[in-house]
Amino acid sequence: MAITFDYSELCALLAEAGVDAPVGMDASQFSPLSKAEKAAVLQAGQSKLRMRQDDSGKALVQVLAGPTAVLHATRVQAGQPDEHMWFFYTPDQTVQLQAVDEEQYRLTAVAPHTAVLQHVQQFLPLQPAPADLIYRVKVTEEDFLTLRDLATEWEEVPALEILEADGLDLVSARDLFDSAVAPEWRGIIECLTCQGQTVTGQSTLRVLQGAEVSWLIRPSADHRLLMETAQPGHYENALSKIWQAALSE
């Protein structure tokens, strides 16, 4: 089941469910209604919904308004606008949300867990690194943010110094830096745990598709970030682990 709503229709259905936006989406991802425009937008949305003479989408929007878990995948590629894919989960139903354009949103009912993971892997099709190319290093969140900024600014020397200090040899550090400064694309997968309309937990998996080497960046048990080449099967396992954790909390 799939249905497309425009912004005013989705706002009207969300308001009917008691929320201003889908749970877990901030103002940069779903524009909030200002007080000045709220009444007019909701009235327009309600009018369009009456013309549809079809209430089948209401159940899907109820899931957006009160999920127990949310998965948000973002694809970032140079020269192209960021792409987003959302999944909202309740024990009874899972709904995929994608923005068709700035004013149109497609909602699709999907099977839970395995179908969600398949959609994400198609959206972010990370290619495994060669099985004999095994690099891994743990960094603090502070070091990761510094490395991200250095890669953005093409500052190789200080980035390599941080990676070598954290345990990578020069060759693997340079491979990681080269992948980070000029990736084919990168992805961010956030899994949120929710209670009602409140986000109570979050775990993030980052993926990086380089020209020659692909990487995973994920949380580790000691609260640092594990950066490693994406060995065969590791991406699928890491994705399944953080999504299953969000579903079970």
mmCIF file of C-alpha atoms in Angstrom, residues 5 24 35 42 56-57 82 90 103 122 128 131 150 177 183 204 218 232-233:
data_model
loop_
_atom_site.group_PDB
_atom_site.id
_atom_site.type_symbol
_atom_site.label_atom_id
_atom_site.label_comp_id
_atom_site.label_asym_id
_atom_site.label_seq_id
_atom_site.Cartn_x
_atom_site.Cartn_y
_atom_site.Cartn_z
ATOM 1 C CA PHE A 5 0.152 13.400 0.256
ATOM 2 C CA GLY A 24 12.082 12.223 14.975
ATOM 3 C CA LYS A 35 1.281 30.444 13.784
ATOM 4 C CA LEU A 42 -4.585 22.925 7.805
ATOM 5 C CA SER A 56 -6.815 4.621 3.894
ATOM 6 C CA GLY A 57 -3.792 6.860 4.502
ATOM 7 C CA ASP A 82 21.090 15.013 -0.050
ATOM 8 C CA THR A 90 5.238 0.099 15.526
ATOM 9 C CA GLU A 103 5.748 19.489 -1.282
ATOM 10 C CA GLN A 122 19.530 -0.670 -1.941
ATOM 11 C CA PRO A 128 32.554 -4.706 0.421
ATOM 12 C CA ALA A 131 38.734 -9.445 2.073
ATOM 13 C CA LEU A 150 40.090 18.016 8.288
ATOM 14 C CA PHE A 177 41.835 9.916 4.369
ATOM 15 C CA PRO A 183 34.126 9.651 -1.619
ATOM 16 C CA THR A 204 24.269 5.904 14.315
ATOM 17 C CA ARG A 218 29.965 2.561 14.164
ATOM 18 C CA PRO A 232 32.032 -8.824 3.429
ATOM 19 C CA GLY A 233 28.967 -9.207 5.647
#
